[in-house]
Amino acid sequence: MTVSADGSQVSYTCDVGFSLQGVPSQECILATSGSSVQQQPSCVICGTLFSTAGLEVIQFTDGERTYAEFKCDPGYTMSGKTIISCRSDGTWNASQPTCEVCETLTPPSVGDVSIMTDGEMTSANVTCPAGFVLDSSGTLNCRADGTWNFDVPDCVCEPPPSLQNGETIISADGLTARYSCQSGYSLSGPTTRVCQSDGTAWTDEDPFCVQCEELHLGVT
């Protein structure tokens, strides 16, 4: 309770965990016939909030209402409202949310998965080592039911250099490269290379096309 410097007004605030029932302030008035005097308000205790797996609760107040803000730990995603308020009768305006555990992610054979959260939703970021690229989106979001919006992508080798005077054909899954040379050239090196799953990129060295010597016809 805070009284103004001139003593004409009083203001009321409640501690965290309580909400105000009644008027937040009153003025000193001359009691005359027909005037009414307001009752002093009270601070009503708010209902108990329960801790659940992966859930953090932070309560704060503006002096009139107590609020509860919820955050989920990494590996969990929230189902429900992030902030609820305690009404003047001590009840909350919504049920407290739950933090649903996210499904376990298996990292690609080459690459890493890092888990992060903004307190409401958990995200996963998939990265590849040097020489490899992702074959689809590297960012996944854990939905409110604990499932992920995408499958974990694979890390495939970066496309090898183009074959000068020849052709390089990469398989649909990005794991195999086949080489051939134009007419008048012969291939020096492997005709097929494979993207290795141990992180050492392509097998063998880059092939190249060697120009054939010109043939000279004899004169008879």
Protein backbone atom coordinates (compact mmCIF):
# COMPACT_ATOMS: atom_id res chain seq x y z
CA MET A 1 0.00 0.00 0.00
CA THR A 2 1.46 3.38 -1.08
CA VAL A 3 0.07 6.73 0.08
CA SER A 4 0.60 9.82 -2.08
CA ALA A 5 2.73 12.69 -0.71
CA ASP A 6 -0.33 14.84 0.02
CA GLY A 7 -2.16 11.95 1.65
CA SER A 8 -5.08 12.18 -0.76
CA GLN A 9 -4.65 8.89 -2.60
CA VAL A 10 -3.62 5.35 -1.78
CA SER A 11 -2.50 2.70 -4.26
CA TYR A 12 -2.42 -1.06 -3.76
CA THR A 13 -0.16 -3.70 -5.27
CA CYS A 14 0.22 -7.41 -4.67
CA ASP A 15 3.33 -9.56 -4.43
CA VAL A 16 4.24 -12.23 -6.97
CA GLY A 17 1.93 -15.22 -6.55
CA PHE A 18 -1.09 -13.04 -5.70
CA SER A 19 -3.62 -11.03 -7.73
CA LEU A 20 -5.57 -7.98 -6.62
CA GLN A 21 -9.26 -8.36 -5.81
CA GLY A 22 -10.87 -4.92 -5.67
CA VAL A 23 -9.87 -1.44 -6.79
CA PRO A 24 -6.16 -0.71 -7.35
CA SER A 25 -6.41 2.80 -5.81
CA GLN A 26 -8.69 5.00 -3.70
CA GLU A 27 -8.98 8.72 -3.05
CA CYS A 28 -9.69 10.40 0.26
CA ILE A 29 -13.13 12.03 -0.01
CA LEU A 30 -15.24 14.02 2.41
CA ALA A 31 -17.93 11.75 3.84
CA THR A 32 -21.25 13.39 2.96
CA SER A 33 -24.77 12.17 2.72
CA GLY A 34 -25.12 9.72 -0.12
CA SER A 35 -21.39 9.10 -0.58
CA SER A 36 -20.02 5.58 -0.44
CA VAL A 37 -16.69 4.33 0.83
CA GLN A 38 -14.99 1.59 -1.14
CA GLN A 39 -13.66 -1.39 0.71
CA GLN A 40 -9.95 -1.97 0.87
CA PRO A 41 -8.92 -4.56 -1.75
CA SER A 42 -7.23 -7.84 -0.92
CA CYS A 43 -4.49 -9.94 -2.46
CA VAL A 44 -5.78 -13.39 -3.39
CA ILE A 45 -3.26 -16.22 -3.64
CA CYS A 46 -2.98 -17.77 -7.09
CA GLY A 47 -3.53 -21.45 -7.77
CA THR A 48 -0.56 -23.81 -7.58
CA LEU A 49 1.38 -24.49 -10.75
CA PHE A 50 3.05 -27.88 -11.05
CA SER A 51 6.47 -28.69 -12.44
CA THR A 52 6.60 -31.25 -15.23
CA ALA A 53 9.44 -32.82 -17.21
CA GLY A 54 11.36 -30.27 -19.25
CA LEU A 55 9.23 -27.33 -18.07
CA GLU A 56 10.48 -24.11 -16.45
CA VAL A 57 8.02 -21.67 -14.80
CA ILE A 58 8.78 -17.99 -14.17
CA GLN A 59 6.21 -15.89 -12.27
CA PHE A 60 6.12 -12.09 -12.35
CA THR A 61 3.63 -9.35 -11.51
CA ASP A 62 2.59 -5.88 -12.57
CA GLY A 63 1.32 -5.30 -9.05
CA GLU A 64 -2.27 -6.09 -9.98
CA ARG A 65 -2.00 -9.44 -11.69
CA THR A 66 0.50 -12.29 -11.41
CA TYR A 67 1.61 -13.87 -14.66
CA ALA A 68 3.33 -17.17 -15.33
CA GLU A 69 5.71 -17.57 -18.27
CA PHE A 70 6.67 -21.07 -19.34
CA LYS A 71 9.78 -22.29 -21.14
CA CYS A 72 10.73 -25.74 -22.35
CA ASP A 73 14.21 -27.23 -22.09
CA PRO A 74 16.13 -28.21 -25.25
CA GLY A 75 14.69 -31.45 -26.59
CA TYR A 76 11.11 -30.44 -25.72
CA THR A 77 8.45 -28.41 -27.52
CA MET A 78 5.54 -26.64 -25.86
CA SER A 79 1.91 -27.61 -26.18
CA GLY A 80 -0.26 -24.76 -24.86
CA LYS A 81 0.16 -21.06 -24.05
CA THR A 82 3.54 -19.61 -23.12
CA ILE A 83 2.06 -16.99 -20.73
CA ILE A 84 -1.04 -17.22 -18.55
CA SER A 85 -2.45 -14.74 -15.99
CA CYS A 86 -3.90 -15.17 -12.52
CA ARG A 87 -7.38 -13.67 -12.21
CA SER A 88 -8.68 -11.72 -9.22
CA ASP A 89 -10.25 -14.88 -7.75
CA GLY A 90 -6.92 -16.72 -7.79
CA THR A 91 -7.68 -18.94 -10.78
CA TRP A 92 -5.60 -18.94 -13.96
CA ASN A 93 -7.07 -17.84 -17.29
CA ALA A 94 -5.75 -20.98 -19.02
CA SER A 95 -4.30 -24.35 -18.14
CA GLN A 96 -0.55 -24.51 -17.80
CA PRO A 97 1.13 -25.95 -20.90
CA THR A 98 3.14 -29.13 -21.15
CA CYS A 99 6.54 -29.75 -22.72
CA GLU A 100 6.38 -32.68 -25.12
CA VAL A 101 9.64 -34.58 -25.51
CA CYS A 102 10.95 -34.59 -29.07
CA GLU A 103 11.70 -37.81 -30.91
CA THR A 104 15.36 -38.88 -30.87
CA LEU A 105 17.28 -37.79 -33.95
CA THR A 106 19.97 -40.00 -35.45
CA PRO A 107 22.78 -37.91 -36.98
CA PRO A 108 23.80 -38.67 -40.58
CA SER A 109 26.75 -41.03 -40.96
CA VAL A 110 28.83 -38.00 -41.90
CA GLY A 111 27.79 -34.83 -40.08
CA ASP A 112 26.51 -33.50 -36.77
CA VAL A 113 23.19 -32.48 -35.22
CA SER A 114 22.95 -29.58 -32.76
CA ILE A 115 19.81 -29.03 -30.67
CA MET A 116 18.60 -25.56 -29.66
CA THR A 117 15.42 -23.96 -28.30
CA ASP A 118 13.77 -20.57 -27.97
CA GLY A 119 11.93 -21.82 -24.89
CA GLU A 120 8.83 -22.71 -26.89
CA MET A 121 10.05 -24.90 -29.74
CA THR A 122 13.13 -27.09 -30.14
CA SER A 123 15.01 -26.95 -33.43
CA ALA A 124 17.77 -29.14 -34.84
CA ASN A 125 20.52 -27.93 -37.14
CA VAL A 126 22.35 -30.50 -39.26
CA THR A 127 25.82 -29.64 -40.55
CA CYS A 128 28.30 -31.46 -42.79
CA PRO A 129 32.11 -31.51 -42.74
CA ALA A 130 34.20 -29.87 -45.45
CA GLY A 131 33.73 -31.52 -48.82
CA PHE A 132 30.11 -32.52 -48.11
CA VAL A 133 26.75 -30.85 -48.63
CA LEU A 134 23.23 -31.58 -47.36
CA ASP A 135 20.82 -33.28 -49.73
CA SER A 136 17.83 -31.40 -48.23
CA SER A 137 16.99 -28.79 -45.59
CA GLY A 138 19.39 -28.76 -42.65
CA THR A 139 16.94 -27.15 -40.18
CA LEU A 140 14.26 -29.27 -38.51
CA ASN A 141 11.55 -28.13 -36.07
CA CYS A 142 10.04 -30.29 -33.34
CA ARG A 143 6.26 -29.96 -33.44
CA ALA A 144 3.91 -29.77 -30.44
CA ASP A 145 3.32 -33.54 -30.58
CA GLY A 146 7.06 -34.28 -30.38
CA THR A 147 7.50 -35.24 -34.04
CA TRP A 148 9.84 -33.49 -36.46
CA ASN A 149 8.66 -31.63 -39.55
CA PHE A 150 11.37 -33.24 -41.76
CA ASP A 151 13.53 -36.33 -41.85
CA VAL A 152 17.21 -35.92 -41.00
CA PRO A 153 19.04 -35.06 -44.25
CA ASP A 154 22.13 -36.90 -45.46
CA CYS A 155 25.55 -35.41 -46.10
CA VAL A 156 26.71 -36.22 -49.62
CA CYS A 157 29.96 -35.31 -51.31
CA GLU A 158 30.19 -31.99 -53.08
CA PRO A 159 29.94 -32.52 -56.84
CA PRO A 160 33.40 -33.25 -58.25
CA PRO A 161 34.97 -30.87 -60.80
CA SER A 162 33.56 -31.02 -64.30
CA LEU A 163 35.51 -33.25 -66.66
CA GLN A 164 37.08 -31.16 -69.40
CA ASN A 165 36.44 -32.66 -72.85
CA GLY A 166 34.18 -35.21 -71.21
CA GLU A 167 31.05 -35.74 -69.17
CA THR A 168 30.43 -36.35 -65.44
CA ILE A 169 27.14 -37.99 -64.46
CA ILE A 170 26.14 -37.86 -60.78
CA SER A 171 23.59 -40.40 -59.53
CA ALA A 172 20.27 -39.19 -58.13
CA ASP A 173 21.38 -39.84 -54.54
CA GLY A 174 24.61 -37.90 -55.10
CA LEU A 175 26.79 -40.85 -54.07
CA THR A 176 28.19 -42.05 -57.41
CA ALA A 177 30.02 -40.22 -60.21
CA ARG A 178 30.54 -41.77 -63.66
CA TYR A 179 32.94 -40.36 -66.27
CA SER A 180 33.27 -40.56 -70.03
CA CYS A 181 35.29 -38.65 -72.62
CA GLN A 182 34.36 -37.12 -75.95
CA SER A 183 35.35 -38.72 -79.22
CA GLY A 184 39.06 -38.25 -79.81
CA TYR A 185 39.92 -38.47 -76.11
CA SER A 186 40.64 -41.33 -73.73
CA LEU A 187 39.94 -41.38 -70.01
CA SER A 188 42.90 -41.45 -67.65
CA GLY A 189 41.73 -42.48 -64.22
CA PRO A 190 38.65 -44.21 -62.78
CA THR A 191 35.42 -44.44 -64.75
CA THR A 192 33.40 -44.53 -61.51
CA ARG A 193 33.93 -42.89 -58.13
CA VAL A 194 31.92 -43.34 -54.93
CA CYS A 195 31.20 -40.86 -52.14
CA GLN A 196 32.54 -42.56 -49.01
CA SER A 197 30.52 -42.57 -45.80
CA ASP A 198 33.59 -42.26 -43.56
CA GLY A 199 34.05 -38.57 -44.34
CA THR A 200 36.96 -38.95 -46.77
CA ALA A 201 34.89 -37.74 -49.75
CA TRP A 202 35.30 -39.32 -53.19
CA THR A 203 37.30 -42.46 -53.86
CA ASP A 204 40.35 -42.19 -56.12
CA GLU A 205 41.68 -39.05 -57.81
CA ASP A 206 39.95 -36.83 -60.34
CA PRO A 207 40.21 -38.42 -63.79
CA PHE A 208 40.98 -36.42 -66.92
CA CYS A 209 40.60 -36.84 -70.66
CA VAL A 210 43.76 -37.27 -72.75
CA GLN A 211 43.65 -36.27 -76.39
CA CYS A 212 44.49 -39.11 -78.76
CA GLU A 213 47.34 -38.71 -81.23
CA GLU A 214 46.33 -37.85 -84.75
CA LEU A 215 46.38 -40.70 -87.19
CA HIS A 216 48.18 -40.06 -90.51
CA LEU A 217 47.12 -42.09 -93.53
CA GLY A 218 49.95 -43.32 -95.77
CA VAL A 219 50.03 -42.27 -99.44
CA THR A 220 50.24 -45.10 -102.04
